[in-house]
């Protein structure tokens, strides 16, 4: 097949890619992109599909995660209601060549016609473009991936059928899994995983040529769903994700010494076990190879009970305001007092260092807080929380830009120096503020340990030992995870963004200008540890 050039890159698209690469790196602490080699090279017709839980932020992440050397353009789609507004967001969307898609829910559940948009996308794919589609059909703040629409599979069928005269014409479907640790929170972490592309040609896939059996469309859609869900956390409730994260931390208490990808995969392994144990099963007789139903039921009940006990344990930790690590590694009262004084002093030093820059950040924080507060009142959690990150990114960027312009204008004789100095001061103050808040968080946790008392902590420690034994039994005997996780996962994988390897790296990265050395992938810019979710 002759190489295709693809559409030229609009200047607005290049601007958006550079701009939001910068903005996303500020908003999210660490963005880890896995398997970039799986992205089909420039000119190969490609449809990029991902789970959709964070509105416009998902598209921006994909745009910035796909290197320009791989694809010069990712043709985006967005709900039609984002177009035609006199807003910065609308201007960006339209200028980047984004294609509007009408959603039935936005038109009072009336019939909508997207035939022109789909025709445009088909022709773009035939030119060698990469088209981005979210097969869930809409963004939503849910713990589970919605059933996928069949539009991508039907587009593959249409493109192959239009090019049936060229048996070697190839179209790739590249699935991607996006996992946010806490999608709407400032300085949280994100994992973007690209899966091996599914390749289709008229010669190798005649079953997808028209006239087509609709079961083939369903089958392809099911394969896409399986690939996407295999790389992220997909659960019927936030409770199960919360339990799986706690089980993973108990099993491998490595924090950021473990790569983010490995951590997500271990959490997902526990999550699948909890899901399967709670899922209703049809009675089946033993065939001599599978365990009898009674044994399966007993194993399921053990896992279900473990999940309940993990929830009760995490609930108690949340009430006390401490992490599991404080129970796992007990400290004597003199050591706690010494650390309280040390953390208090260090937090005050860092806060003093960051204070001048915080004055520049204050209008940014105030603007985003007010904007998000007003937006939350427009609807329920499940219909609004998926757009919070988008609001924070947009309002944070615009207010930050205003601060930069204002400081540059009021220092006009020294404008060239101010133009560089102000962003540098703001970034350094953000770094020091992160460390100051982490120190305050540790200070609060250590103080609570003193207030809880020895008997209650001893009882909690005994409870944890029992839970740890049962978690290890499930992990090693049932799920087939490594028996020595702390050594295995500390050594597996390579150098990864945000990962800390070895004691020297742990100390040196504390003073890194690029990003803060986190102890836990669940950390956000909060005075408390983030373990809960807004609601089911």
XYZ file of C-alpha atoms in Angstrom:
536
model
C 0.000 0.000 0.000
C 1.391 3.406 -0.939
C 2.292 5.632 1.983
C -0.310 8.277 2.802
C 0.606 11.774 3.900
C -2.380 12.639 6.053
C -3.861 16.087 6.579
C -1.539 19.037 7.251
C -1.251 20.122 10.871
C -3.258 23.290 11.640
C -1.265 25.968 13.452
C -3.921 26.050 16.174
C -3.409 22.317 16.742
C 0.354 22.788 17.187
C -0.362 25.688 19.535
C -2.801 23.587 21.582
C -0.363 20.686 21.788
C 2.463 22.886 23.099
C 0.214 24.958 25.332
C -1.562 22.096 27.041
C 1.546 19.974 27.363
C 2.738 22.819 29.571
C -0.611 23.267 31.368
C -1.141 19.536 31.989
C 2.353 19.181 33.439
C 1.487 21.881 35.958
C -1.953 20.504 36.836
C -0.962 16.835 37.107
C 2.068 15.882 39.166
C 3.155 13.006 36.915
C 1.847 11.856 33.527
C 3.242 8.429 32.635
C 2.783 7.264 29.026
C 3.295 3.556 28.335
C 3.872 1.680 25.058
C 4.382 4.631 22.718
C 5.888 2.144 20.245
C 2.384 0.731 19.707
C 1.234 3.953 18.024
C 1.008 3.407 14.239
C 3.419 5.678 12.300
C 2.383 8.795 10.420
C 0.291 8.127 7.318
C -1.262 4.834 8.506
C -5.081 5.215 8.678
C -5.866 4.960 12.373
C -8.733 5.297 14.844
C -7.658 6.038 18.422
C -10.169 4.894 21.062
C -10.005 5.459 24.816
C -12.181 5.399 27.920
C -13.852 8.736 28.573
C -14.101 9.893 32.191
C -12.677 13.416 32.217
C -14.373 15.379 29.436
C -12.072 17.554 27.311
C -9.057 16.648 29.480
C -9.060 13.121 28.000
C -8.627 14.500 24.478
C -5.906 16.924 25.576
C -4.031 14.075 27.261
C -4.109 12.003 24.081
C -2.999 14.962 21.959
C -0.015 15.606 24.223
C 0.805 11.917 24.821
C 1.162 11.009 21.129
C 4.597 12.304 19.989
C 4.641 14.549 16.915
C 7.251 12.235 15.368
C 4.589 9.500 15.421
C 1.522 11.470 14.294
C 1.431 15.055 13.085
C -2.298 15.329 13.823
C -4.898 13.620 15.971
C -8.290 14.523 14.527
C -10.530 15.162 17.534
C -14.269 14.999 18.040
C -16.330 16.861 20.629
C -19.968 17.282 21.557
C -21.644 19.842 19.323
C -22.708 22.002 22.283
C -19.038 22.975 22.756
C -19.085 24.787 19.384
C -20.297 28.272 18.511
C -19.747 29.768 21.950
C -17.874 32.985 22.617
C -15.435 31.247 24.965
C -11.733 30.452 24.903
C -12.494 26.715 25.067
C -14.833 26.882 22.079
C -12.282 28.842 20.049
C -9.572 26.298 20.773
C -11.799 23.372 19.839
C -12.892 24.878 16.541
C -9.438 26.162 15.554
C -7.877 22.724 16.001
C -10.102 21.199 13.324
C -12.272 19.295 15.810
C -15.373 17.616 14.385
C -18.720 18.279 16.178
C -20.773 15.241 17.182
C -24.425 15.671 18.164
C -25.545 13.785 21.266
C -29.170 12.800 21.628
C -29.216 13.854 25.310
C -28.318 17.426 24.267
C -31.361 17.643 21.963
C -34.107 16.415 24.243
C -33.616 12.784 23.148
C -34.674 13.719 19.608
C -33.222 11.996 16.576
C -29.870 13.537 15.611
C -28.046 13.314 12.299
C -24.269 12.821 12.414
C -23.957 11.455 8.872
C -21.971 14.469 7.595
C -19.567 14.305 10.531
C -19.013 10.558 10.092
C -18.484 11.021 6.349
C -15.821 13.632 7.080
C -14.104 11.294 9.563
C -14.144 8.387 7.103
C -12.494 10.552 4.450
C -9.917 11.808 6.974
C -9.009 8.215 7.876
C -8.650 7.324 4.187
C -6.155 10.206 3.850
C -3.984 8.603 6.528
C -5.138 10.652 9.517
C -5.488 9.421 13.070
C -9.039 10.067 14.286
C -9.840 10.143 18.004
C -13.182 8.687 19.100
C -14.520 7.885 22.550
C -16.750 4.855 21.990
C -18.547 5.265 25.327
C -20.351 8.120 23.592
C -20.100 10.576 26.462
C -17.883 11.548 29.357
C -19.109 10.578 32.822
C -17.799 10.446 36.381
C -18.344 6.771 37.072
C -16.088 3.978 38.335
C -17.073 1.744 35.435
C -16.651 2.040 31.671
C -19.992 2.454 29.928
C -21.053 -0.082 27.265
C -19.281 0.931 24.060
C -21.227 2.222 21.084
C -20.691 0.378 17.801
C -19.735 3.496 15.833
C -16.004 2.697 15.656
C -16.592 -0.837 14.399
C -19.072 0.446 11.824
C -16.554 3.048 10.673
C -13.912 0.333 10.228
C -16.422 -1.623 8.147
C -17.294 1.445 6.046
C -13.658 2.325 5.362
C -12.747 -1.250 4.421
C -15.804 -1.553 2.187
C -15.002 1.720 0.404
C -11.482 0.413 -0.267
C -12.316 -3.209 -1.100
C -10.696 -2.711 -4.517
C -7.365 -2.396 -2.681
C -7.022 -5.669 -0.721
C -3.900 -4.422 1.121
C -5.467 -1.170 2.388
C -4.883 -1.158 6.154
C -6.728 0.598 8.935
C -5.588 0.330 12.561
C -7.689 0.611 15.705
C -5.450 1.816 18.543
C -7.079 1.377 21.949
C -5.837 3.350 24.914
C -6.544 3.208 28.655
C -6.427 6.398 30.723
C -6.219 6.008 34.502
C -6.446 9.038 36.778
C -5.497 8.518 40.387
C -7.834 11.420 41.263
C -8.871 13.032 38.019
C -10.132 16.373 39.331
C -7.437 17.078 41.934
C -4.457 19.393 41.490
C -1.053 17.597 41.318
C -2.551 14.112 41.039
C -1.038 11.472 38.715
C -2.145 9.923 35.419
C -1.280 6.734 33.524
C -1.820 6.567 29.743
C -1.395 3.063 28.278
C -1.463 2.326 24.533
C -2.362 -1.240 23.586
C -1.165 -3.171 20.497
C -3.228 -1.887 17.533
C -5.804 -4.102 15.864
C -5.041 -4.149 12.124
C -7.676 -4.678 9.427
C -7.473 -5.088 5.648
C -10.106 -6.087 3.036
C -8.042 -9.198 2.254
C -7.686 -10.430 5.849
C -11.059 -9.282 7.154
C -13.722 -10.031 4.516
C -16.237 -10.537 7.337
C -16.195 -6.748 7.885
C -17.071 -5.904 4.270
C -20.643 -4.985 3.394
C -23.083 -6.649 3.457
C -22.054 -7.434 7.021
C -23.409 -9.599 9.786
C -24.041 -7.241 12.719
C -22.623 -9.865 15.077
C -19.192 -9.048 13.625
C -19.693 -5.403 14.629
C -20.619 -6.467 18.147
C -17.655 -8.824 18.334
C -15.173 -6.110 17.336
C -16.746 -3.675 19.817
C -16.429 -6.293 22.580
C -12.715 -6.757 21.773
C -12.186 -3.007 22.018
C -13.973 -2.919 25.375
C -11.819 -5.764 26.680
C -8.590 -4.057 25.627
C -9.520 -0.678 27.087
C -10.754 -2.104 30.389
C -7.652 -4.324 30.726
C -5.446 -1.268 31.269
C -7.507 0.749 33.727
C -9.680 0.421 36.846
C -13.171 -0.644 35.800
C -15.547 -1.408 38.674
C -19.276 -1.276 39.433
C -18.634 0.894 42.533
C -16.033 3.205 44.054
C -16.049 0.946 47.115
C -14.389 -1.868 45.191
C -11.692 0.454 43.817
C -11.047 1.782 47.310
C -10.729 -1.764 48.699
C -8.457 -2.836 45.819
C -6.131 0.130 46.365
C -5.815 -0.701 50.051
C -5.168 -4.375 49.274
C -2.473 -3.377 46.766
C -0.757 -1.103 49.310
C -0.835 -3.873 51.915
C 0.519 -6.403 49.434
C 3.296 -4.159 48.042
C 3.871 -1.175 50.388
C 6.410 0.409 48.067
C 4.731 3.717 47.277
C 6.472 5.448 44.387
C 9.363 2.965 44.520
C 6.937 0.899 42.436
C 6.202 2.171 38.931
C 2.780 3.719 38.404
C 1.990 1.159 35.700
C 2.818 -1.779 37.984
C 0.805 -0.228 40.803
C -2.296 0.190 38.615
C -1.981 -3.392 37.326
C -1.711 -4.800 40.865
C -4.741 -2.749 41.964
C -6.635 -4.021 38.931
C -5.727 -7.633 39.770
C -7.272 -7.294 43.230
C -10.202 -5.366 41.763
C -11.040 -8.150 39.320
C -10.976 -10.666 42.186
C -13.387 -8.565 44.273
C -15.657 -8.032 41.257
C -15.759 -11.732 40.379
C -16.447 -12.763 43.973
C -19.457 -10.419 44.206
C -20.804 -11.179 40.735
C -23.779 -13.595 40.631
C -22.870 -16.966 39.137
C -25.041 -19.589 37.538
C -24.922 -22.992 39.223
C -22.809 -25.438 37.293
C -21.971 -29.059 37.957
C -18.364 -30.093 38.383
C -16.794 -31.578 35.245
C -13.776 -33.075 37.021
C -11.446 -30.172 36.184
C -13.163 -27.081 37.555
C -13.627 -26.936 41.352
C -17.090 -27.902 42.604
C -19.626 -25.084 43.067
C -19.488 -25.416 46.863
C -15.747 -24.765 46.883
C -16.113 -21.814 44.511
C -18.842 -20.363 46.745
C -16.606 -20.714 49.825
C -13.700 -18.989 48.059
C -15.981 -16.198 46.885
C -17.315 -15.667 50.402
C -13.769 -15.441 51.754
C -12.931 -12.737 49.213
C -16.191 -10.877 49.849
C -15.540 -10.962 53.594
C -11.990 -9.735 53.032
C -13.385 -6.806 51.074
C -15.775 -5.957 53.909
C -12.995 -6.130 56.488
C -10.720 -3.976 54.334
C -13.486 -1.375 54.061
C -13.997 -1.303 57.836
C -10.250 -0.996 58.368
C -9.967 1.856 55.827
C -13.012 3.588 57.338
C -11.309 3.558 60.743
C -8.083 4.917 59.250
C -10.079 7.694 57.567
C -11.814 8.576 60.857
C -8.434 8.801 62.571
C -6.932 10.699 59.634
C -3.914 8.416 59.187
C -2.592 6.042 56.518
C -2.042 2.318 56.639
C 1.712 2.943 56.621
C 1.453 4.468 60.110
C 0.024 1.189 61.401
C 2.443 -0.990 59.432
C 5.514 0.764 60.809
C 4.840 1.683 64.461
C 6.847 4.502 66.014
C 7.698 5.102 69.656
C 6.296 8.238 71.273
C 9.742 9.937 71.571
C 10.325 9.370 67.852
C 6.858 10.730 67.038
C 7.490 13.852 69.133
C 10.859 14.400 67.470
C 9.304 14.057 64.010
C 6.431 16.378 64.920
C 8.909 19.124 65.819
C 10.989 18.439 62.709
C 7.980 18.467 60.358
C 6.608 21.643 61.951
C 9.885 23.487 61.523
C 10.381 22.253 57.959
C 6.806 23.101 56.957
C 7.198 26.660 58.251
C 10.526 27.097 56.410
C 9.011 25.876 53.132
C 5.909 27.999 53.595
C 8.077 31.078 54.174
C 10.063 30.314 51.026
C 6.938 29.864 48.914
C 5.003 32.831 50.347
C 6.123 35.477 47.798
C 5.192 33.206 44.893
C 1.921 32.247 46.596
C 0.817 35.863 46.326
C 0.997 35.384 42.553
C -0.859 32.073 42.788
C -3.624 33.435 45.022
C -5.751 34.980 42.198
C -5.371 31.744 40.199
C -6.571 29.586 43.095
C -9.400 31.979 43.945
C -10.627 32.116 40.336
C -10.654 28.333 39.891
C -12.270 27.687 43.282
C -15.115 30.117 42.535
C -15.596 28.811 38.971
C -15.650 25.164 40.063
C -17.954 25.911 43.010
C -20.463 27.583 40.696
C -20.214 24.749 38.164
C -20.786 22.014 40.772
C -24.149 23.560 41.559
C -25.344 22.960 37.991
C -25.877 19.213 38.406
C -25.244 15.995 40.326
C -21.797 14.475 40.933
C -22.005 11.945 38.110
C -22.806 14.659 35.547
C -20.478 17.455 36.671
C -17.327 16.009 38.258
C -16.025 14.800 34.894
C -15.645 18.452 33.806
C -13.980 19.818 36.952
C -10.436 19.207 35.682
C -11.352 20.933 32.409
C -12.654 23.965 34.318
C -9.569 24.093 36.524
C -7.252 23.835 33.531
C -9.051 26.551 31.569
C -9.664 29.056 34.366
C -6.277 28.368 35.929
C -4.497 29.001 32.638
C -6.424 32.179 31.822
C -6.010 33.682 35.301
C -2.325 32.698 35.338
C -1.869 34.356 31.956
C -3.519 37.529 33.295
C -1.158 37.542 36.283
C 1.828 37.166 33.976
C 0.664 39.972 31.677
C -0.141 42.273 34.603
C 3.225 41.802 36.309
C 4.998 42.267 32.981
C 3.171 45.541 32.273
C 3.632 47.083 35.730
C 7.391 46.366 35.535
C 7.627 47.640 31.965
C 11.245 48.887 32.078
C 12.279 45.395 33.204
C 9.626 43.494 31.219
C 12.045 41.025 29.525
C 13.390 39.985 32.930
C 9.944 39.849 34.563
C 8.503 37.791 31.721
C 10.954 35.007 32.596
C 11.260 35.565 36.333
C 7.547 35.478 37.207
C 6.857 31.970 35.758
C 10.068 30.691 37.390
C 9.081 32.102 40.794
C 5.551 30.691 40.454
C 6.883 27.231 39.610
C 9.407 27.197 42.467
C 6.798 28.422 44.926
C 4.465 25.637 43.763
C 7.217 23.071 44.347
C 7.961 24.421 47.833
C 4.246 24.629 48.606
C 3.810 20.962 47.646
C 6.544 19.980 50.064
C 5.159 22.308 52.750
C 1.682 20.769 52.464
C 3.167 17.269 52.552
C 5.051 18.241 55.720
C 1.859 19.658 57.280
C 0.034 16.462 56.290
C 2.694 14.329 57.987
C 2.622 16.645 61.022
C -1.144 16.225 61.358
C -0.884 12.449 60.971
C 1.858 12.161 63.607
C -0.104 14.360 66.012
C -3.146 12.133 65.612
C -1.006 9.094 66.439
C -0.210 10.692 69.794
C -3.899 11.337 70.469
C -5.139 7.879 69.476
C -3.330 6.101 72.290
C -1.330 2.889 72.540
C -4.184 0.399 73.245
C -6.192 1.450 70.186
C -3.098 1.397 67.954
C -2.090 -2.037 69.251
C -5.564 -3.383 68.493
C -5.455 -1.827 65.010
C -1.998 -3.327 64.411
C -3.277 -6.794 65.308
C -6.211 -6.263 62.948
C -3.840 -5.229 60.178
C -1.648 -8.310 60.639
C -4.670 -10.534 60.078
C -5.700 -8.537 57.004
C -2.163 -8.617 55.601
C -2.016 -12.410 55.990
C -5.314 -12.825 54.131
C -4.322 -10.322 51.405
C -1.033 -12.168 50.816
C -2.863 -15.502 50.676
C -5.269 -14.119 48.064
C -2.475 -12.466 46.077
C -0.045 -15.370 45.949
C -2.213 -18.496 46.186
C -5.255 -17.351 44.198
C -4.177 -14.478 41.936
C -0.663 -15.708 41.131
C 1.117 -12.489 42.097
C 4.817 -12.643 43.133
C 5.466 -13.959 46.632
C 8.100 -11.303 47.419
C 6.438 -8.152 46.075
C 8.710 -5.613 47.753
C 11.772 -7.032 46.056
C 10.089 -7.978 42.779
C 8.383 -4.655 42.042
C 11.290 -2.570 43.332
C 13.509 -4.252 40.750
C 11.022 -4.599 37.855
C 10.526 -1.900 35.274
C 12.888 0.916 34.465
C 13.246 4.597 35.118
C 9.828 6.168 34.937
C 8.477 9.651 35.537
C 7.808 10.246 39.212
C 9.323 6.930 40.278
C 11.901 6.824 43.065
C 14.536 4.083 42.878
C 17.032 3.637 45.686
C 17.812 5.659 48.821
C 20.082 8.115 46.996
C 17.438 8.884 44.360
C 14.881 9.263 47.148
C 16.976 11.943 48.851
C 18.139 13.678 45.666
C 14.672 13.852 44.081
C 13.333 15.633 47.134
C 15.087 18.747 45.828
C 14.195 18.180 42.172
C 12.921 21.304 40.414
C 10.991 19.288 37.819
C 8.604 17.431 40.148
C 8.116 16.596 43.801
C 9.265 13.282 45.161
C 6.033 11.637 46.234
C 5.824 8.794 48.724
C 2.478 7.533 47.486
C 0.817 7.601 44.047
C -2.437 8.644 45.750
C -1.033 11.973 46.978
C -2.638 15.218 45.849
C -2.195 18.842 46.880
C -4.355 18.383 49.977
C -3.847 18.802 53.725
C -5.286 15.298 54.116
C -4.661 11.982 52.392
C -6.976 11.361 49.466
C -8.602 7.917 49.746
C -12.293 8.579 49.153
C -14.389 9.537 46.135
C -17.311 11.992 45.824
C -19.896 9.216 45.770
C -21.300 6.338 43.760
